[in-house]
Every structure is written in structure tokens, then in C-alpha cells.
């Protein structure tokens, strides 16, 4: 069975057939067992008691914000209880000993995997609503509908749906070596798999070959899909691949990347270890942290778990 990576494995029933029933959604808010996850500037509150967890709350304290029209998302149902996310605005709230406001990237590795997946769902949707307040067709202000899964335009009657942006992320492999790149925004020595957004009219396999060729000049033949990961910054779907490199000579695209190199398995194994460390040695090559699928693709190839 495939591994489940951070932000995947959402345990909620999304009730996509029922959430357009506004009366039913409203009735869920009257149930005392219903839980709300407020996001403050897209950040959740994380509680640190015996174990770190998301700070789910009852509806009561948030009723005023809900009634005043702050974006509310029906995330789903589990165990007969409804779970909502609420845009609580950008005001920073005070942390105390038991709870702290955290960025989703920092919170995800600390909390239960299912909660991290729910957080990804909540963060992507609230961010999407915040950036899509007006109808893309006629420009009129649009309104939230279907439990937060649609924006409806009262003027031209158009419906707008939350978007997911597919990204291919791949490790090109030639024999016992693989191709890793370092971006301009990552000074130092953090390398990762090459990656890029898919374009309209393109298959994932074609996007893999195009991105590797553009960024490194390397031609890729056979492409093998591995696994995917929701990446809620803001709403990507990272689709992971191995690709069989057909050529070796690198021609870097200096606009896209600062450096692209071949690495052998031993080097990548050492980078896996360093990227797990809280205190990396400056100057030595490393990988993204384990929550990123780019880390996992490189790790699984380096240790012989996956091959192209
Ligand atoms: Zn419109």
C-alpha cells in the first residue's frame, strides 16, 4: 500500500451531496456537538496538552462572527458530528501556556495526520474565498453557497468552484544518480526534486518531461507515478513521479534555478538524515523537511524503495 504523506488522508465525510441544502447546514450549527476551527489570518490555534492538537471549539463563542458573514466552511462529518472552519479574520490573538497560534506548515508535523489533512482543507478553502470575492465573469460581489464549497454570483448567476492547482514534482534518475535542483529563494544548500505547475492541455507525464527539460536540459523518457500530496499554500496538489533520464549533460535555466546537480544514492541518504536534523551543518547539502513529498520521493529512491 502507498504511504500517506502529510496533508493527505482526510478522515471526514465531505457530504458533497447534502451540503447544498442550506437549511440542513444551518441546523448543524444548532447542534452542541458541532465543532468549529477558527483560522486567524489562515493560522490555527494549536493546543499543547498531552499531545499537540487543533483547538476545535463549540459554535457559541463564534456565533456573532458567523452571523456577521465571515466565511464558514462545512469541512465534513465524522462520527455523527459536523466540523466547520471559520475565517476569524486577520487579528492576531494572544497565545497562552496551553495554546499557540501557528502557521499550518509548522503545525502539521506536530498534530495527528488526519487533523493535518483537515487543516489543509480548511486553509485552502478559506484562502480561496478571501481571494475570490468578486465574480470572475461580471465583476459583481459574489456570495458563499453550498456550505462554503461554491461562490454564487447574484448578478449573472454564475457559480464559481474552489480551484486546485496541479503540480508535478519529480526525481529524474539515471542509473545510480538522480537530479536535484536548488532555487534562488533557497540560499545555502537545500536541494529538492524539480517541480512545476501543469499547464492546460497537458498530461502529468508530459508536464514532467517539459519541466525537467526546461529547468535542466535533461531529456526524460519513461515516467512513473508514485503518490500525491495536498499542499495548502495556497491550494496545490503535488503529484510525485520518478522519471528515467535519457541524457546527462545539464543546461540550467538560470531564471528558474540557482543550481542543478547529479547526486548519488549515498549523498542523498546523507541529505535525508541532515534534513531531519533541527540543527543542520551550514554548507552541507540538504533536502526539504520530511513533511514535503519532495523529501519522500528522494528518500524512497535513495533507499531502494521506489525505482523508475
Ligand atoms: Zn457574475
mmCIF file of C-alpha atoms and ligand atoms in Angstrom:
data_model
loop_
_atom_site.group_PDB
_atom_site.id
_atom_site.type_symbol
_atom_site.label_atom_id
_atom_site.label_comp_id
_atom_site.label_asym_id
_atom_site.label_seq_id
_atom_site.Cartn_x
_atom_site.Cartn_y
_atom_site.Cartn_z
ATOM 1 C CA UNK A 1 0.000 0.000 0.000
ATOM 2 C CA UNK A 2 1.225 3.504 -0.756
ATOM 3 C CA UNK A 3 2.434 5.760 2.030
ATOM 4 C CA UNK A 4 0.170 8.585 3.180
ATOM 5 C CA UNK A 5 2.075 11.853 3.233
ATOM 6 C CA UNK A 6 1.457 14.932 5.337
ATOM 7 C CA UNK A 7 -1.838 16.726 4.475
ATOM 8 C CA UNK A 8 -3.261 13.536 2.846
ATOM 9 C CA UNK A 9 -5.646 11.041 4.480
ATOM 10 C CA UNK A 10 -8.553 13.329 5.407
ATOM 11 C CA UNK A 11 -10.915 11.321 7.670
ATOM 12 C CA UNK A 12 -14.022 13.477 7.127
ATOM 13 C CA UNK A 13 -17.055 12.569 5.023
ATOM 14 C CA UNK A 14 -17.339 15.682 2.846
ATOM 15 C CA UNK A 15 -21.113 15.170 2.415
ATOM 16 C CA UNK A 16 -20.895 16.682 -1.059
ATOM 17 C CA UNK A 17 -24.430 15.533 -1.899
ATOM 18 C CA UNK A 18 -26.016 17.277 1.100
ATOM 19 C CA UNK A 19 -24.025 20.446 1.690
ATOM 20 C CA UNK A 20 -26.020 22.477 -0.862
ATOM 21 C CA UNK A 21 -29.015 22.107 1.491
ATOM 22 C CA UNK A 22 -28.687 25.434 3.359
ATOM 23 C CA UNK A 23 -31.339 24.543 5.952
ATOM 24 C CA UNK A 24 -29.512 21.329 6.833
ATOM 25 C CA UNK A 25 -26.160 23.140 7.095
ATOM 26 C CA UNK A 26 -27.774 25.763 9.364
ATOM 27 C CA UNK A 27 -29.265 23.015 11.539
ATOM 28 C CA UNK A 28 -25.785 21.563 12.091
ATOM 29 C CA UNK A 29 -24.789 24.848 13.722
ATOM 30 C CA UNK A 30 -27.536 24.355 16.331
ATOM 31 C CA UNK A 31 -26.079 21.011 17.425
ATOM 32 C CA UNK A 32 -23.982 21.368 20.605
ATOM 33 C CA UNK A 33 -21.641 18.593 19.389
ATOM 34 C CA UNK A 34 -20.665 20.591 16.274
ATOM 35 C CA UNK A 35 -17.079 21.808 16.244
ATOM 36 C CA UNK A 36 -15.571 24.943 14.687
ATOM 37 C CA UNK A 37 -11.934 25.514 13.735
ATOM 38 C CA UNK A 38 -11.296 29.285 13.654
ATOM 39 C CA UNK A 39 -8.394 30.357 11.437
ATOM 40 C CA UNK A 40 -6.803 33.704 12.304
ATOM 41 C CA UNK A 41 -5.028 35.057 9.229
ATOM 42 C CA UNK A 42 -5.076 31.427 7.927
ATOM 43 C CA UNK A 43 -3.403 30.192 11.125
ATOM 44 C CA UNK A 44 -4.997 27.692 13.509
ATOM 45 C CA UNK A 45 -4.626 27.673 17.256
ATOM 46 C CA UNK A 46 -2.748 24.550 18.377
ATOM 47 C CA UNK A 47 -3.198 23.250 21.911
ATOM 48 C CA UNK A 48 -0.236 21.769 23.708
ATOM 49 C CA UNK A 49 -1.520 19.497 26.387
ATOM 50 C CA UNK A 50 -0.618 15.819 26.477
ATOM 51 C CA UNK A 51 -0.264 15.916 22.687
ATOM 52 C CA UNK A 52 -0.493 18.796 20.224
ATOM 53 C CA UNK A 53 -3.898 19.110 18.545
ATOM 54 C CA UNK A 54 -6.064 21.619 16.715
ATOM 55 C CA UNK A 55 -8.107 23.830 19.014
ATOM 56 C CA UNK A 56 -11.657 22.819 17.991
ATOM 57 C CA UNK A 57 -14.336 24.958 19.633
ATOM 58 C CA UNK A 58 -18.099 24.952 20.161
ATOM 59 C CA UNK A 59 -20.252 27.191 17.921
ATOM 60 C CA UNK A 60 -21.324 29.557 20.749
ATOM 61 C CA UNK A 61 -18.311 31.883 21.030
ATOM 62 C CA UNK A 62 -18.206 32.243 17.222
ATOM 63 C CA UNK A 63 -21.911 32.770 16.560
ATOM 64 C CA UNK A 64 -21.543 36.522 16.184
ATOM 65 C CA UNK A 65 -18.788 36.245 13.554
ATOM 66 C CA UNK A 66 -20.771 33.548 11.716
ATOM 67 C CA UNK A 67 -23.926 35.673 11.709
ATOM 68 C CA UNK A 68 -21.997 38.724 10.517
ATOM 69 C CA UNK A 69 -20.983 36.833 7.375
ATOM 70 C CA UNK A 70 -17.418 35.673 7.986
ATOM 71 C CA UNK A 71 -16.609 32.797 5.647
ATOM 72 C CA UNK A 72 -17.784 29.491 7.103
ATOM 73 C CA UNK A 73 -16.923 26.115 5.527
ATOM 74 C CA UNK A 74 -18.614 22.800 6.246
ATOM 75 C CA UNK A 75 -15.479 20.634 6.243
ATOM 76 C CA UNK A 76 -17.383 17.377 6.739
ATOM 77 C CA UNK A 77 -18.943 14.915 9.144
ATOM 78 C CA UNK A 78 -17.304 12.300 11.330
ATOM 79 C CA UNK A 79 -18.839 10.092 13.999
ATOM 80 C CA UNK A 80 -22.141 11.918 13.509
ATOM 81 C CA UNK A 81 -20.568 15.300 14.329
ATOM 82 C CA UNK A 82 -20.131 18.221 11.957
ATOM 83 C CA UNK A 83 -16.825 20.078 11.602
ATOM 84 C CA UNK A 84 -16.628 23.649 10.285
ATOM 85 C CA UNK A 85 -13.796 26.076 9.533
ATOM 86 C CA UNK A 86 -14.339 29.788 10.157
ATOM 87 C CA UNK A 87 -12.401 32.761 8.828
ATOM 88 C CA UNK A 88 -11.855 34.572 12.135
ATOM 89 C CA UNK A 89 -10.121 37.498 10.439
ATOM 90 C CA UNK A 90 -6.525 38.559 10.500
ATOM 91 C CA UNK A 91 -6.381 39.857 14.055
ATOM 92 C CA UNK A 92 -3.620 38.147 15.980
ATOM 93 C CA UNK A 93 -4.787 36.571 19.197
ATOM 94 C CA UNK A 94 -2.796 36.176 22.364
ATOM 95 C CA UNK A 95 -1.215 32.792 22.981
ATOM 96 C CA UNK A 96 -1.072 31.326 26.463
ATOM 97 C CA UNK A 97 0.726 28.406 28.046
ATOM 98 C CA UNK A 98 -1.690 25.844 26.677
ATOM 99 C CA UNK A 99 -2.253 27.157 23.169
ATOM 100 C CA UNK A 100 -0.392 28.970 20.425
ATOM 101 C CA UNK A 101 -1.259 30.420 17.021
ATOM 102 C CA UNK A 102 0.793 28.563 14.400
ATOM 103 C CA UNK A 103 1.380 28.568 10.673
ATOM 104 C CA UNK A 104 -0.051 25.410 9.087
ATOM 105 C CA UNK A 105 3.407 24.356 7.886
ATOM 106 C CA UNK A 106 4.767 24.408 11.437
ATOM 107 C CA UNK A 107 1.662 22.853 12.971
ATOM 108 C CA UNK A 108 1.252 19.953 10.535
ATOM 109 C CA UNK A 109 4.184 17.769 11.684
ATOM 110 C CA UNK A 110 3.124 18.136 15.342
ATOM 111 C CA UNK A 111 -0.540 17.165 15.110
ATOM 112 C CA UNK A 112 -2.339 13.939 14.154
ATOM 113 C CA UNK A 113 -2.121 13.151 10.404
ATOM 114 C CA UNK A 114 -5.886 13.281 9.921
ATOM 115 C CA UNK A 115 -6.022 16.694 11.604
ATOM 116 C CA UNK A 116 -3.233 17.952 9.328
ATOM 117 C CA UNK A 117 -5.322 16.890 6.312
ATOM 118 C CA UNK A 118 -8.393 18.698 7.703
ATOM 119 C CA UNK A 119 -6.233 21.769 8.294
ATOM 120 C CA UNK A 120 -5.108 21.636 4.644
ATOM 121 C CA UNK A 121 -8.749 21.527 3.521
ATOM 122 C CA UNK A 122 -9.667 24.451 5.800
ATOM 123 C CA UNK A 123 -6.683 26.625 4.897
ATOM 124 C CA UNK A 124 -7.023 26.168 1.123
ATOM 125 C CA UNK A 125 -10.750 26.931 1.138
ATOM 126 C CA UNK A 126 -10.650 29.985 3.404
ATOM 127 C CA UNK A 127 -7.768 31.405 1.401
ATOM 128 C CA UNK A 128 -9.635 30.776 -1.854
ATOM 129 C CA UNK A 129 -12.726 32.652 -0.624
ATOM 130 C CA UNK A 130 -10.570 35.539 0.550
ATOM 131 C CA UNK A 131 -9.016 35.891 -2.919
ATOM 132 C CA UNK A 132 -12.227 35.367 -4.943
ATOM 133 C CA UNK A 133 -14.752 37.817 -3.534
ATOM 134 C CA UNK A 134 -15.880 39.072 -6.945
ATOM 135 C CA UNK A 135 -17.405 37.227 -9.884
ATOM 136 C CA UNK A 136 -14.733 36.405 -12.492
ATOM 137 C CA UNK A 137 -17.379 36.725 -15.220
ATOM 138 C CA UNK A 138 -19.138 40.048 -14.469
ATOM 139 C CA UNK A 139 -17.210 41.586 -11.575
ATOM 140 C CA UNK A 140 -20.134 41.770 -9.117
ATOM 141 C CA UNK A 141 -19.557 40.753 -5.478
ATOM 142 C CA UNK A 142 -20.265 37.022 -5.125
ATOM 143 C CA UNK A 143 -21.635 35.160 -2.100
ATOM 144 C CA UNK A 144 -20.697 31.932 -0.335
ATOM 145 C CA UNK A 145 -23.018 28.984 -1.066
ATOM 146 C CA UNK A 146 -23.202 25.188 -0.586
ATOM 147 C CA UNK A 147 -21.604 25.104 2.825
ATOM 148 C CA UNK A 148 -18.614 27.084 1.578
ATOM 149 C CA UNK A 149 -17.879 24.947 -1.491
ATOM 150 C CA UNK A 150 -19.247 27.359 -4.106
ATOM 151 C CA UNK A 151 -19.345 31.110 -4.689
ATOM 152 C CA UNK A 152 -22.520 32.253 -6.400
ATOM 153 C CA UNK A 153 -22.919 35.488 -8.362
ATOM 154 C CA UNK A 154 -26.329 37.122 -7.677
ATOM 155 C CA UNK A 155 -25.959 39.320 -10.795
ATOM 156 C CA UNK A 156 -25.087 36.940 -13.652
ATOM 157 C CA UNK A 157 -25.995 33.707 -11.781
ATOM 158 C CA UNK A 158 -22.563 32.143 -12.402
ATOM 159 C CA UNK A 159 -21.210 29.560 -9.982
ATOM 160 C CA UNK A 160 -17.518 29.519 -9.121
ATOM 161 C CA UNK A 161 -15.809 26.495 -7.589
ATOM 162 C CA UNK A 162 -12.668 26.283 -5.435
ATOM 163 C CA UNK A 163 -9.596 25.590 -7.512
ATOM 164 C CA UNK A 164 -6.848 23.043 -7.063
ATOM 165 C CA UNK A 165 -3.590 23.716 -8.899
ATOM 166 C CA UNK A 166 -1.859 20.501 -10.051
ATOM 167 C CA UNK A 167 1.915 20.494 -9.695
ATOM 168 C CA UNK A 168 4.257 17.765 -10.940
ATOM 169 C CA UNK A 169 7.260 17.070 -8.713
ATOM 170 C CA UNK A 170 9.763 14.537 -9.972
ATOM 171 C CA UNK A 171 13.086 12.883 -9.483
ATOM 172 C CA UNK A 172 14.879 12.249 -12.764
ATOM 173 C CA UNK A 173 17.076 9.166 -12.358
ATOM 174 C CA UNK A 174 19.981 7.928 -14.479
ATOM 175 C CA UNK A 175 21.475 4.671 -13.228
ATOM 176 C CA UNK A 176 22.690 5.250 -9.671
ATOM 177 C CA UNK A 177 22.333 9.029 -9.768
ATOM 178 C CA UNK A 178 19.422 11.428 -9.505
ATOM 179 C CA UNK A 179 18.849 15.058 -10.429
ATOM 180 C CA UNK A 180 18.156 17.680 -7.752
ATOM 181 C CA UNK A 181 17.890 21.450 -8.012
ATOM 182 C CA UNK A 182 18.219 24.452 -5.740
ATOM 183 C CA UNK A 183 16.020 27.526 -6.155
ATOM 184 C CA UNK A 184 17.008 31.171 -5.842
ATOM 185 C CA UNK A 185 14.747 31.551 -2.823
ATOM 186 C CA UNK A 186 16.656 28.769 -1.058
ATOM 187 C CA UNK A 187 20.092 30.166 -0.363
ATOM 188 C CA UNK A 188 22.598 27.768 1.101
ATOM 189 C CA UNK A 189 22.444 24.115 0.264
ATOM 190 C CA UNK A 190 18.843 22.935 0.260
ATOM 191 C CA UNK A 191 18.186 20.881 -2.857
ATOM 192 C CA UNK A 192 14.903 19.280 -3.908
ATOM 193 C CA UNK A 193 13.191 17.449 -6.712
ATOM 194 C CA UNK A 194 12.416 19.597 -9.733
ATOM 195 C CA UNK A 195 8.791 20.706 -9.889
ATOM 196 C CA UNK A 196 6.378 22.884 -11.814
ATOM 197 C CA UNK A 197 2.745 23.675 -12.460
ATOM 198 C CA UNK A 198 0.886 21.631 -15.036
ATOM 199 C CA UNK A 199 -0.456 23.623 -17.952
ATOM 200 C CA UNK A 200 -3.830 23.351 -19.701
ATOM 201 C CA UNK A 201 -3.875 20.705 -22.419
ATOM 202 C CA UNK A 202 -1.068 18.682 -20.876
ATOM 203 C CA UNK A 203 -0.885 15.279 -19.163
ATOM 204 C CA UNK A 204 1.118 14.901 -15.936
ATOM 205 C CA UNK A 205 3.677 12.768 -17.778
ATOM 206 C CA UNK A 206 4.110 15.455 -20.433
ATOM 207 C CA UNK A 207 4.474 18.100 -17.720
ATOM 208 C CA UNK A 208 7.216 16.021 -16.054
ATOM 209 C CA UNK A 209 9.194 15.820 -19.300
ATOM 210 C CA UNK A 210 8.675 19.501 -20.121
ATOM 211 C CA UNK A 211 9.643 20.818 -16.681
ATOM 212 C CA UNK A 212 12.796 18.695 -16.409
ATOM 213 C CA UNK A 213 13.881 19.706 -19.909
ATOM 214 C CA UNK A 214 13.188 23.420 -19.264
ATOM 215 C CA UNK A 215 14.917 23.555 -15.888
ATOM 216 C CA UNK A 216 17.900 21.271 -16.524
ATOM 217 C CA UNK A 217 18.162 20.432 -20.232
ATOM 218 C CA UNK A 218 17.804 16.744 -19.346
ATOM 219 C CA UNK A 219 15.527 14.593 -21.526
ATOM 220 C CA UNK A 220 13.192 12.204 -19.705
ATOM 221 C CA UNK A 221 11.747 9.028 -21.202
ATOM 222 C CA UNK A 222 9.721 6.659 -19.040
ATOM 223 C CA UNK A 223 7.717 8.359 -16.261
ATOM 224 C CA UNK A 224 6.284 6.549 -13.246
ATOM 225 C CA UNK A 225 3.617 7.997 -10.921
ATOM 226 C CA UNK A 226 4.302 7.455 -7.208
ATOM 227 C CA UNK A 227 1.888 9.329 -4.933
ATOM 228 C CA UNK A 228 0.318 12.719 -4.349
ATOM 229 C CA UNK A 229 0.008 15.254 -1.548
ATOM 230 C CA UNK A 230 -2.346 18.193 -0.998
ATOM 231 C CA UNK A 231 -0.179 21.282 -0.417
ATOM 232 C CA UNK A 232 -2.344 24.087 1.001
ATOM 233 C CA UNK A 233 -0.009 27.039 0.219
ATOM 234 C CA UNK A 234 -2.409 28.049 -1.165
ATOM 235 C CA UNK A 235 -4.088 25.153 -2.985
ATOM 236 C CA UNK A 236 -1.699 22.889 -4.880
ATOM 237 C CA UNK A 237 -1.892 19.165 -5.459
ATOM 238 C CA UNK A 238 1.673 17.836 -5.566
ATOM 239 C CA UNK A 239 1.856 14.770 -7.825
ATOM 240 C CA UNK A 240 5.085 12.832 -7.381
ATOM 241 C CA UNK A 241 6.931 10.957 -10.149
ATOM 242 C CA UNK A 242 10.159 9.191 -10.984
ATOM 243 C CA UNK A 243 11.472 9.797 -14.499
ATOM 244 C CA UNK A 244 14.083 7.902 -16.483
ATOM 245 C CA UNK A 245 16.718 10.433 -17.589
ATOM 246 C CA UNK A 246 17.918 9.762 -21.147
ATOM 247 C CA UNK A 247 20.751 12.334 -21.168
ATOM 248 C CA UNK A 248 23.364 13.558 -18.665
ATOM 249 C CA UNK A 249 24.576 16.999 -19.660
ATOM 250 C CA UNK A 250 22.894 19.705 -17.619
ATOM 251 C CA UNK A 251 21.895 23.046 -19.128
ATOM 252 C CA UNK A 252 20.401 25.071 -16.306
ATOM 253 C CA UNK A 253 17.643 27.649 -16.696
ATOM 254 C CA UNK A 254 19.128 30.469 -14.584
ATOM 255 C CA UNK A 255 15.740 32.200 -14.342
ATOM 256 C CA UNK A 256 14.206 29.174 -12.640
ATOM 257 C CA UNK A 257 17.015 27.677 -10.567
ATOM 258 C CA UNK A 258 20.329 28.632 -8.980
ATOM 259 C CA UNK A 259 21.888 25.180 -9.313
ATOM 260 C CA UNK A 260 21.082 21.689 -10.676
ATOM 261 C CA UNK A 261 23.322 18.682 -9.983
ATOM 262 C CA UNK A 262 23.516 14.914 -10.127
ATOM 263 C CA UNK A 263 23.671 13.187 -6.727
ATOM 264 C CA UNK A 264 24.428 9.526 -5.990
ATOM 265 C CA UNK A 265 22.450 7.406 -3.531
ATOM 266 C CA UNK A 266 24.910 7.800 -0.659
ATOM 267 C CA UNK A 267 24.822 11.580 -0.965
ATOM 268 C CA UNK A 268 21.014 11.604 -0.953
ATOM 269 C CA UNK A 269 20.881 9.267 2.074
ATOM 270 C CA UNK A 270 23.128 11.674 3.959
ATOM 271 C CA UNK A 271 20.915 14.590 2.885
ATOM 272 C CA UNK A 272 17.831 12.738 4.167
ATOM 273 C CA UNK A 273 19.467 12.442 7.588
ATOM 274 C CA UNK A 274 20.553 16.095 7.639
ATOM 275 C CA UNK A 275 17.087 17.322 6.671
ATOM 276 C CA UNK A 276 15.640 15.549 9.733
ATOM 277 C CA UNK A 277 18.028 17.429 11.983
ATOM 278 C CA UNK A 278 16.923 20.586 13.800
ATOM 279 C CA UNK A 279 20.477 21.849 13.591
ATOM 280 C CA UNK A 280 21.855 21.313 10.053
ATOM 281 C CA UNK A 281 25.537 21.861 9.400
ATOM 282 C CA UNK A 282 25.899 25.019 7.276
ATOM 283 C CA UNK A 283 27.186 24.391 3.779
ATOM 284 C CA UNK A 284 26.338 20.695 3.554
ATOM 285 C CA UNK A 285 23.650 19.770 1.023
ATOM 286 C CA UNK A 286 20.234 19.001 2.493
ATOM 287 C CA UNK A 287 16.634 18.263 1.438
ATOM 288 C CA UNK A 288 13.254 19.785 2.354
ATOM 289 C CA UNK A 289 11.826 18.542 5.685
ATOM 290 C CA UNK A 290 10.065 15.150 5.834
ATOM 291 C CA UNK A 291 6.579 16.683 5.561
ATOM 292 C CA UNK A 292 7.307 17.586 1.906
ATOM 293 C CA UNK A 293 6.691 14.925 -0.733
ATOM 294 C CA UNK A 294 9.955 16.027 -2.413
ATOM 295 C CA UNK A 295 11.817 14.698 0.634
ATOM 296 C CA UNK A 296 9.915 11.411 0.489
ATOM 297 C CA UNK A 297 10.460 10.854 -3.250
ATOM 298 C CA UNK A 298 14.219 11.348 -2.852
ATOM 299 C CA UNK A 299 14.332 9.211 0.313
ATOM 300 C CA UNK A 300 12.421 6.321 -1.228
ATOM 301 C CA UNK A 301 14.652 6.281 -4.308
ATOM 302 C CA UNK A 302 17.873 6.602 -2.278
ATOM 303 C CA UNK A 303 16.933 3.647 -0.054
ATOM 304 C CA UNK A 304 15.771 1.471 -2.949
ATOM 305 C CA UNK A 305 12.044 1.518 -2.094
ATOM 306 C CA UNK A 306 10.985 3.004 -5.449
ATOM 307 C CA UNK A 307 12.652 2.680 -8.815
ATOM 308 C CA UNK A 308 11.805 4.027 -12.218
HETATM 309 ZN ZN1 LIG B 1 -21.329 37.451 -12.185
#
